XYZ file of C-alpha atoms in Angstrom:
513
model
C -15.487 7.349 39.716
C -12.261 6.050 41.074
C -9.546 8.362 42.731
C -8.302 10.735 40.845
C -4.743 9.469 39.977
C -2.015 11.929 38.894
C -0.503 12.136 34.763
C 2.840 11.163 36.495
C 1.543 7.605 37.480
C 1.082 6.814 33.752
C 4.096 5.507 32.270
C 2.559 3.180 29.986
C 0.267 4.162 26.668
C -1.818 1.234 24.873
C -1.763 1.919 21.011
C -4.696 -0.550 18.856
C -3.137 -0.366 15.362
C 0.446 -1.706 14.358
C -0.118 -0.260 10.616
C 1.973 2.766 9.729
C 0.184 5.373 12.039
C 0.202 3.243 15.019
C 3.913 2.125 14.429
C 4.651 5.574 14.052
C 3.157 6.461 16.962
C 4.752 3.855 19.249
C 7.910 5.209 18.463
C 6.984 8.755 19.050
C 5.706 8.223 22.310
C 8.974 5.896 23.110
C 11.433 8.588 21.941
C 9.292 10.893 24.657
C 10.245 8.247 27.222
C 6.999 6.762 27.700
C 7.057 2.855 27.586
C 4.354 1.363 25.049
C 2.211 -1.727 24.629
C 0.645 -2.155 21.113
C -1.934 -4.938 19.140
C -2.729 -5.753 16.135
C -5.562 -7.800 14.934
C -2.812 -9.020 12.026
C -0.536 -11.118 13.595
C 1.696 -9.507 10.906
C 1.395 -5.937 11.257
C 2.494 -6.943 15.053
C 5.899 -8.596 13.263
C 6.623 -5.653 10.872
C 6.177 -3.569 13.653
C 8.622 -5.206 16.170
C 10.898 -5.688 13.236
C 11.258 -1.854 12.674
C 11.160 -1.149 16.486
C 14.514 -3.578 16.725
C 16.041 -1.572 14.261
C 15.535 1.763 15.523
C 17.929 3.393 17.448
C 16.072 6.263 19.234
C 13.816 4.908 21.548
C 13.899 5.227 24.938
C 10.845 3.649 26.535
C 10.271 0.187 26.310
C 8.096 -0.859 23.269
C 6.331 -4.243 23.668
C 4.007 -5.936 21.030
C 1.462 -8.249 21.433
C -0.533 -10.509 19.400
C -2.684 -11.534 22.360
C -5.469 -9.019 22.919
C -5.737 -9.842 27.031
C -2.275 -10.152 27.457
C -1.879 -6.550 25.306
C -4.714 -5.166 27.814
C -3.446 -6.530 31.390
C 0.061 -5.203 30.495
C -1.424 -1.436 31.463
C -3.266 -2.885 34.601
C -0.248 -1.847 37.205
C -1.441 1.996 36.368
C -4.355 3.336 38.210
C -5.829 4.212 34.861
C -5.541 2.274 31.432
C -4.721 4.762 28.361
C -5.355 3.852 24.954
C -5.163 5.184 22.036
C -6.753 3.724 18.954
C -5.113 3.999 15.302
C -7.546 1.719 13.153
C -10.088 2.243 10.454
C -13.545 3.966 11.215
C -16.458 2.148 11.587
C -16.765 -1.720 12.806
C -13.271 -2.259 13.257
C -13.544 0.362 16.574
C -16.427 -1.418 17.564
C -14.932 -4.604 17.191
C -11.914 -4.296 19.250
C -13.960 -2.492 22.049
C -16.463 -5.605 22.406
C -12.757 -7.797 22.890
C -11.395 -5.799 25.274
C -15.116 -4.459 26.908
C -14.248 -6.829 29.731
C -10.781 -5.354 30.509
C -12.035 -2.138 30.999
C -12.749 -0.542 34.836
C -13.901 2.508 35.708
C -11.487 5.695 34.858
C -9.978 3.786 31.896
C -9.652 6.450 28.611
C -9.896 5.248 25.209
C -8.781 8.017 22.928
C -9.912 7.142 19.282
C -7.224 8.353 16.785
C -8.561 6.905 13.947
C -10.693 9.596 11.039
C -14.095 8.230 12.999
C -17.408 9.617 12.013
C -18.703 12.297 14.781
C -21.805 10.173 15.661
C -20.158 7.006 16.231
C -17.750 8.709 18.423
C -20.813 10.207 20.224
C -22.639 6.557 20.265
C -19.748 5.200 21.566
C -19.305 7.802 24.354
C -22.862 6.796 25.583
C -22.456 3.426 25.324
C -19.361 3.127 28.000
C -20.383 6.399 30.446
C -22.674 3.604 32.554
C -18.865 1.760 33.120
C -17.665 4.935 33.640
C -14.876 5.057 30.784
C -14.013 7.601 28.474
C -14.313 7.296 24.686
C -12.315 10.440 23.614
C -12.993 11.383 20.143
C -9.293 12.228 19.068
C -8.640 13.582 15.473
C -4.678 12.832 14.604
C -3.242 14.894 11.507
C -0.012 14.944 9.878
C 0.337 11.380 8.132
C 1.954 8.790 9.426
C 5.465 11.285 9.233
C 3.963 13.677 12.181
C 2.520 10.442 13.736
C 6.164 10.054 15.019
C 7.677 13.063 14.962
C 4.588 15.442 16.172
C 1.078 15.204 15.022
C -1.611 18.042 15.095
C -4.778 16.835 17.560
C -8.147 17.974 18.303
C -9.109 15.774 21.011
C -13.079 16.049 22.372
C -15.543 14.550 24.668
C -15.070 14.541 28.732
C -13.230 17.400 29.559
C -11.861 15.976 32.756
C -10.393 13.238 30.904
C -8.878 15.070 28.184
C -7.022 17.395 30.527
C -5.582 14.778 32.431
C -3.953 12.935 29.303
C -3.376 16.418 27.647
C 0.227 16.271 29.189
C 0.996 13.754 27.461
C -0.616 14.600 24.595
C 1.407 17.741 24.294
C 4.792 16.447 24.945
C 3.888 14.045 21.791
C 2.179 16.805 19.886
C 3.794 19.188 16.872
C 4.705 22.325 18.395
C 4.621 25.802 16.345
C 6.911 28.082 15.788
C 6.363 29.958 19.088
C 6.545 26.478 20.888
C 2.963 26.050 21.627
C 1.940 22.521 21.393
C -0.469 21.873 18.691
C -3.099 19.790 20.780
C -5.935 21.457 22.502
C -9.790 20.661 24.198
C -12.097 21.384 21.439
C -15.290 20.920 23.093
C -17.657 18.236 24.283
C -19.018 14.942 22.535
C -18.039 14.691 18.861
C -16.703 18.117 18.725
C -12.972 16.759 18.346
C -13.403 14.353 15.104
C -15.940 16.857 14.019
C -12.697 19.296 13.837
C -10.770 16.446 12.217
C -13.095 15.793 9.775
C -13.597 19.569 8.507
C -9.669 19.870 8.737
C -9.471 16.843 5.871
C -12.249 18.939 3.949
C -10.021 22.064 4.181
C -7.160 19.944 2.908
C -8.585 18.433 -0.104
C -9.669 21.820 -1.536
C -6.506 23.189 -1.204
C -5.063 19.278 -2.237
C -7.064 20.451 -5.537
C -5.956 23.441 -6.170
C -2.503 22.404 -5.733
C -3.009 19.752 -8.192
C -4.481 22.086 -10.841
C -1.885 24.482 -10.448
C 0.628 21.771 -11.180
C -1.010 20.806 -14.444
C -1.468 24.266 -15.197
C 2.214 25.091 -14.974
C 3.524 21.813 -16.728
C 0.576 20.395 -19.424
C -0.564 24.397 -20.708
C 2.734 26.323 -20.058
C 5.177 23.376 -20.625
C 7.748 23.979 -17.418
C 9.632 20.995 -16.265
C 8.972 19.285 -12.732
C 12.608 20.827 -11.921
C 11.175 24.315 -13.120
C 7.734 23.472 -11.286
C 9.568 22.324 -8.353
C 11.598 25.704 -7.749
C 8.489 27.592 -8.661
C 6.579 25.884 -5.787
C 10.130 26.142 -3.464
C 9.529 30.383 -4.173
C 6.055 30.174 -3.314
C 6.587 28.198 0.106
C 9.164 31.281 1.021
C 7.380 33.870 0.752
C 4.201 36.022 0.501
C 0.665 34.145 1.263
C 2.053 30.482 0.649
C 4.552 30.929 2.955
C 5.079 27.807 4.843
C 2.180 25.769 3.860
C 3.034 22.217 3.784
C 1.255 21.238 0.801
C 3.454 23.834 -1.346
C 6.327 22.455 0.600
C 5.958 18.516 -0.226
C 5.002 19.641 -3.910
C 8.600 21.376 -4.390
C 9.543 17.960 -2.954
C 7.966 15.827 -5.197
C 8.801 17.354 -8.732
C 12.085 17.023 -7.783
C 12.458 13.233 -6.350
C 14.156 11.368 -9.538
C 14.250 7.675 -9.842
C 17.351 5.715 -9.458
C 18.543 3.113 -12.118
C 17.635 0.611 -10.249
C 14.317 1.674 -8.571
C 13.442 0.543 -5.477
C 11.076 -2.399 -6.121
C 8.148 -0.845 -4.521
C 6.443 2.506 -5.807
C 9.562 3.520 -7.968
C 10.280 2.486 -10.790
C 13.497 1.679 -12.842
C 15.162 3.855 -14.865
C 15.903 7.802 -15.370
C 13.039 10.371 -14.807
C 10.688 11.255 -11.969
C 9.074 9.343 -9.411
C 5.900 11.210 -10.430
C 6.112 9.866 -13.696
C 5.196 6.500 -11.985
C 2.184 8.048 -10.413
C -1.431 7.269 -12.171
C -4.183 10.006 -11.755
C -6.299 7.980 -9.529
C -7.358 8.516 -6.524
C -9.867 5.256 -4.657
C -10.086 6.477 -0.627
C -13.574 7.478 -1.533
C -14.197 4.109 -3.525
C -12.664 1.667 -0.966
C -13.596 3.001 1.927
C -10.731 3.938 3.686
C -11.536 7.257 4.078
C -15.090 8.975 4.968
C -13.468 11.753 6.358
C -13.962 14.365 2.963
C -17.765 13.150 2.085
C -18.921 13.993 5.243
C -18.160 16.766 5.584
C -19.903 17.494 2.247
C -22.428 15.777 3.622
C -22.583 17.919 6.584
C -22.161 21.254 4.690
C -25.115 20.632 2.491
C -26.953 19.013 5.618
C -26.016 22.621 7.910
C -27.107 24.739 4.489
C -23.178 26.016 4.190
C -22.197 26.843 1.203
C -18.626 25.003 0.940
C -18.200 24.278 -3.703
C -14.616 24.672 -3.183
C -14.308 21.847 -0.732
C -17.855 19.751 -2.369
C -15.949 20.157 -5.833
C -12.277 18.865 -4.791
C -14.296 15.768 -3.503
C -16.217 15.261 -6.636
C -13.180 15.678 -9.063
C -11.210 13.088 -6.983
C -14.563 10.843 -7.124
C -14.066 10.907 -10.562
C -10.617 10.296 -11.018
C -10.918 6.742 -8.793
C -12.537 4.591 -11.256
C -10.481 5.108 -14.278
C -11.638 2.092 -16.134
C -14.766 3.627 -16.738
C -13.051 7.170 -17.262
C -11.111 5.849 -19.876
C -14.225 4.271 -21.458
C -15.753 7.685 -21.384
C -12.569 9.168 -22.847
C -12.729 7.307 -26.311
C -16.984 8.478 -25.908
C -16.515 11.691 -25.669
C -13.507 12.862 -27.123
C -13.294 16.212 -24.799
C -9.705 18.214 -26.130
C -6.415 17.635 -23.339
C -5.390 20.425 -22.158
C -3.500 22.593 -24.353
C 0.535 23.430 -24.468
C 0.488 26.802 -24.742
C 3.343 29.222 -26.132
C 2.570 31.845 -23.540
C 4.288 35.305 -24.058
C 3.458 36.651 -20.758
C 4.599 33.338 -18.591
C 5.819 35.250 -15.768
C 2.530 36.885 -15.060
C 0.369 34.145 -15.506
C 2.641 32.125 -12.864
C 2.567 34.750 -10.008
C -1.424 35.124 -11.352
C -1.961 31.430 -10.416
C 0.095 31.869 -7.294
C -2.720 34.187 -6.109
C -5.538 32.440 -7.474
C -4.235 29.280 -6.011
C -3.805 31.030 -1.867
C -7.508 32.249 -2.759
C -8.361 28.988 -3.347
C -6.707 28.297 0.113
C -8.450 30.806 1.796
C -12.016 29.981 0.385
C -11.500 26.415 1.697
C -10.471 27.762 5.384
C -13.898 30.044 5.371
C -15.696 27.046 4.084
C -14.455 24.857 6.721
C -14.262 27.030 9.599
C -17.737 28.436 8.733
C -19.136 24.795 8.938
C -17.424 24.005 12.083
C -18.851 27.593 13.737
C -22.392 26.167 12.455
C -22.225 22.813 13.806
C -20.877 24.138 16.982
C -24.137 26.344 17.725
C -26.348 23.471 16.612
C -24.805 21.259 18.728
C -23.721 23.598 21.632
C -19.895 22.614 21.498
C -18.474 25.904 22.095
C -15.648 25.530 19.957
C -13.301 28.334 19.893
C -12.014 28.686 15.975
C -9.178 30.578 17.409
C -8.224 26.892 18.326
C -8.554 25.122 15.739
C -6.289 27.659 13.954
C -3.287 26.967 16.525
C -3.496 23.447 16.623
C -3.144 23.865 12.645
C -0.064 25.578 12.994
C 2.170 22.625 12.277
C 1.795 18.865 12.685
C -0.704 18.928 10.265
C -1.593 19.186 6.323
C -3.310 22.471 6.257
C -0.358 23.965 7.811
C -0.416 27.744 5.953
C 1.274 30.682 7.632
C -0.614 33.426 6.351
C -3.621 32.534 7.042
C -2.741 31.564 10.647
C -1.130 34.589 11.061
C -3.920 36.901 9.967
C -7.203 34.282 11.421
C -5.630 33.285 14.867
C -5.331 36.617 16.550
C -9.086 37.529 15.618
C -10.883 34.207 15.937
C -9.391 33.767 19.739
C -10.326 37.243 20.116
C -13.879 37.735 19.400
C -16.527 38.633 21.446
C -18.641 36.239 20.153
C -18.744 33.447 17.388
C -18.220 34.147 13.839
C -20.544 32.396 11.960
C -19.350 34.017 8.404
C -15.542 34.640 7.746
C -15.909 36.617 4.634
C -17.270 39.702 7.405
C -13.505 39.654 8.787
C -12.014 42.831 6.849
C -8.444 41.268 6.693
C -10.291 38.072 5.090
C -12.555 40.639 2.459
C -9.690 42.352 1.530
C -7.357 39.223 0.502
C -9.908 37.764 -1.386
C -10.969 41.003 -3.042
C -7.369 41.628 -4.017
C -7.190 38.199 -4.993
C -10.723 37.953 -7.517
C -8.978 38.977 -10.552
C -6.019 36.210 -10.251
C -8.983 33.629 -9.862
C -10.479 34.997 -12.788
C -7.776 34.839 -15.565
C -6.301 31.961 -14.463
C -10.028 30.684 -14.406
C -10.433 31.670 -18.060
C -7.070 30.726 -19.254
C -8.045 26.787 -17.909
C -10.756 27.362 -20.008
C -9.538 28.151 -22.923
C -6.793 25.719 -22.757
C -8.680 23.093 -21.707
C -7.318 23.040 -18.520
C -8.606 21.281 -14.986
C -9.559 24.093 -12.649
C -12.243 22.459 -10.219
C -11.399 24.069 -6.957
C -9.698 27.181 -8.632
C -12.827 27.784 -10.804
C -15.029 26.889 -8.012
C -13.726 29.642 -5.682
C -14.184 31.915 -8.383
C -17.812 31.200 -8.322
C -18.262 31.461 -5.166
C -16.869 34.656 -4.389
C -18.903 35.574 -7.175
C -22.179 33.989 -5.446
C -21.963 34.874 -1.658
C -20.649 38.229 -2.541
C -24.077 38.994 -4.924
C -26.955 41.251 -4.209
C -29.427 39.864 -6.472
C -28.186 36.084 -7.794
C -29.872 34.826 -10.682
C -31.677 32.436 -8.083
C -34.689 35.088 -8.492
C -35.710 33.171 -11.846
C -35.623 29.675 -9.733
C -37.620 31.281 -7.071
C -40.075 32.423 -9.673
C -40.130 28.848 -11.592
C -40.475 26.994 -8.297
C -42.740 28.859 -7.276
C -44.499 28.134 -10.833
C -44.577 24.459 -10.124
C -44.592 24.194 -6.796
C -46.703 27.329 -5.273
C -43.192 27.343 -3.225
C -43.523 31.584 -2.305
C -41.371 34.347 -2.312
C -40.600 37.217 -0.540
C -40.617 40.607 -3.051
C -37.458 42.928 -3.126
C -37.132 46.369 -1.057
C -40.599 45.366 1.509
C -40.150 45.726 4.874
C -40.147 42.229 6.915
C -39.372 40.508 3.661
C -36.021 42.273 2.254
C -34.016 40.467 3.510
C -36.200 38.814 5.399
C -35.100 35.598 7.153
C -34.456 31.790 5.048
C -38.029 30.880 5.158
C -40.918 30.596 3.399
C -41.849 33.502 1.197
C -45.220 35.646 2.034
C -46.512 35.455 -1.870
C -47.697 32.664 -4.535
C -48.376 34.417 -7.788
C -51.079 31.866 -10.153
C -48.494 32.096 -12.842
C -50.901 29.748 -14.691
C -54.268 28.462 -14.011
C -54.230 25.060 -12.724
């Protein structure tokens, strides 16, 4: 491996991507003085982005685009090390640009992938370059392309050595919390940094759910404004257990942002009302690809036997809202009631009820996600240190939530040993205990008004499921084992109650074959 160079020799970052992340980025690092090349494989991305970089008055290193992939490459080879950092779409289009540039790469070079990339490409491509002896650092970016210039959250993983030496830089970019930590940390080895990524954007689109069906809640059943929804959500994000969670936060936001007469010729419209209004119900990342980040990792859950329904059923409700062509079809076929406007008498209640029910929706999706992340990590002997993942969440990032920060962080970097199950934390029992009846009536008010409660419903369930002594999965053992001689184990024997998750000891000859 060559010398060993020092961070301060690198005064010059690489960014693949001109789209709005990699833009975005550019600037950030410029504003932290560093001087950046970037490339685009559209000649025009490369224009847009020198066309915003002209106009922007904050920079301070020297951005430089470049349309020629060699030329783009060779302007980092005056550094004893060439840094890049990749903003593109996962799959081929990684692959692709690394074949073009394969050539340009020596020994020491560090390739941090930015990009919502698949764990086992990341991996794949690790082995592929460790023969040249350059680092493919799997390097999970959160935020949006907002943080992407003013801070992003990142859970960078693969060669330690490598990651340390860029992780100055990394942090002066980063998001920093409250206390001023940076939110950027060494997850672990090998995949272990998208892994994090990718159960983060799980996380996010439960509580992305819940959100949602706490909004339609409050305006199609109890018939409050966006204004009134918008200060309900503004309350929420100041205090108690939604304190400070960014999703909350932008949702205040949102209900609030009215169109102007004249619109602005791109996603608003013209006239009086609410941006919102000119929002349709679908959403396509799962249908066109753009995003693999959120069926993975249901995927992966059902793959490592966790039980994540809050996360599996955000995915499955947004699956369904994507090709609304065929919805609509099924509309006039079915004929399934709206949801209900509701003249509620006890308003008040219900809304601080579906506060609750919606931050135990929250905190179902953190166990969910952390508990997969614990798994994986054991399978794949990562070592990743939850306590972690929780600081680098602290801002910078989507699943930004306070609370939960505050109550997980402390005790995940504390323990003596991994914690495989987060419902066995007493601070975690006791919020969702306190929580269950919230998640009920709200549950059974969507119900009866026809509501959408996926994720809120969902968590409901769960609780109800993990936290059961004898599930009504003893008639499907006894049916399987009908059909399919599968076995069981019998209650209250030694060796078999509880027993391990393996095959039971006994076949009964329910019928004669």
């Amino acid at each position: 491996m060559a010398p060993k160079p020092d961070i301060s020799q690198i005064t010059r970052i690489g960014i693949v991507g001109a789209g709005n992340m990699g833009t975005m980025m550019s600037f950030g690092f410029s504003e932290n003085g560093l001087d950046v090349s970037i490339w685009d494989v559209s000649e025009k991305n490369v224009d847009q982005a020198r066309e915003m970089a002209e106009q922007t008055k904050t920079l301070k290193g020297k951005i430089d685009h470049f349309k020629d992939i060699h030329e783009f490459t060779k302007s980092l080879n005056s550094q004893p090390r060439k840094i890049f950092i990749f903003s593109i779409t996962h799959g081929w289009p990684a692959d692709s640009v690394l074949e073009k540039i394969r050539d340009d790469l020596k020994e020491g070079d560090i390739i941090l992938d930015g990009g919502n990339e698949n764990y086992r490409n990341t991996e794949r491509r690790q082995r592929e370059l460790e023969p040249k002896g350059v680092k493919w650092i799997g390097m999970g970016v959160s935020g949006g392309y907002q943080s992407a210039r003013r801070g992003p959250s990142m859970s960078p993983g693969g060669d330690k050595e490598a990651i340390e030496f860029v992780l100055p830089l990394l942090e002066k970019f980063s998001a920093k919390s409250a206390d001023g930590k940076p939110c950027v940390q060494y997850m672990g080895p090998r995949g272990a940094g998208h892994y994090v990524k990718m159960v983060h954007n799980g996380i996010e689109n439960g509580m992305l759910s819940a959100v949602c069906e706490a909004w339609n809640f409050l305006n199609k059943s109890l018939g409050l404004s966006y204004e009134e929804i918008g200060k309900i959500f503004e309350k929420w994000n100041s205090e108690g257990e939604l304190r400070n969670t960014y999703l909350i936060q932008i949702g205040s936001e949102i209900c609030r942002m009215k169109k102007t007469p004249q619109g602005d010729q791109h996603g608003e419209g013209k006239g009086e009302g609410y941006v919102l209004d000119d929002v349709l119900d679908k959403v396509v990342q799962d249908d066109d690809n753009s995003e693999g980040t959120l069926y993975w990792t249901v995927m992966e859950a059902a793959n490592r036997h966790v039980a994540a329904p809050t996360i599996a059923t955000g995915h499955f409700f947004r699956v369904a809202s994507g090709n609304r062509a065929q919805r609509l079809k099924v509309v006039e076929n079915l004929k399934i009631p709206k949801p209900q406007r509701v003249d509620a008498k006890d308003k008040d209640n219900l809304i601080e009820n579906l506060r609750r029910a919606v931050y135990a929706s929250f905190l179902c999706s953190f166990c969910q996600g952390l508990e997969l992340i614990a798994r994986a990590s054991k399978d794949e002997g990562w070592d990743v240190n939850l306590g972690k993942c929780i600081q680098i969440w602290r801002a910078g990032c989507i699943i930004q939530e306070d609370h939960i920060a505050d109550m997980l962080e402390p005790i995940l970097l504390n323990a003596k040993e991994p914690i495989m199950n987060l419902k066995l934390i007493d601070e975690v029992a006791s919020d969702l205990r306190k929580n269950f009846d919230a998640l009920k009536l709200i549950t059974l008010r969507a119900i009866e008004w026809d509501n959408y409660v996926p994720a809120i419903s969902a968590s409901l369930e769960y609780l109800k499921y993990v936290g059961g002594g004898m599930l009504a999965t003893q008639f499907m053992e006894a049916e399987m084992d009908f059909f399919g001689a599968h076995a069981y184990d019998r209650p209250n024997v030694k060796g078999e109650d509880p027993g391990k998750p393996s095959k039971g000891a006994h076949h009964y000859e329910w019928r004669p074959a």
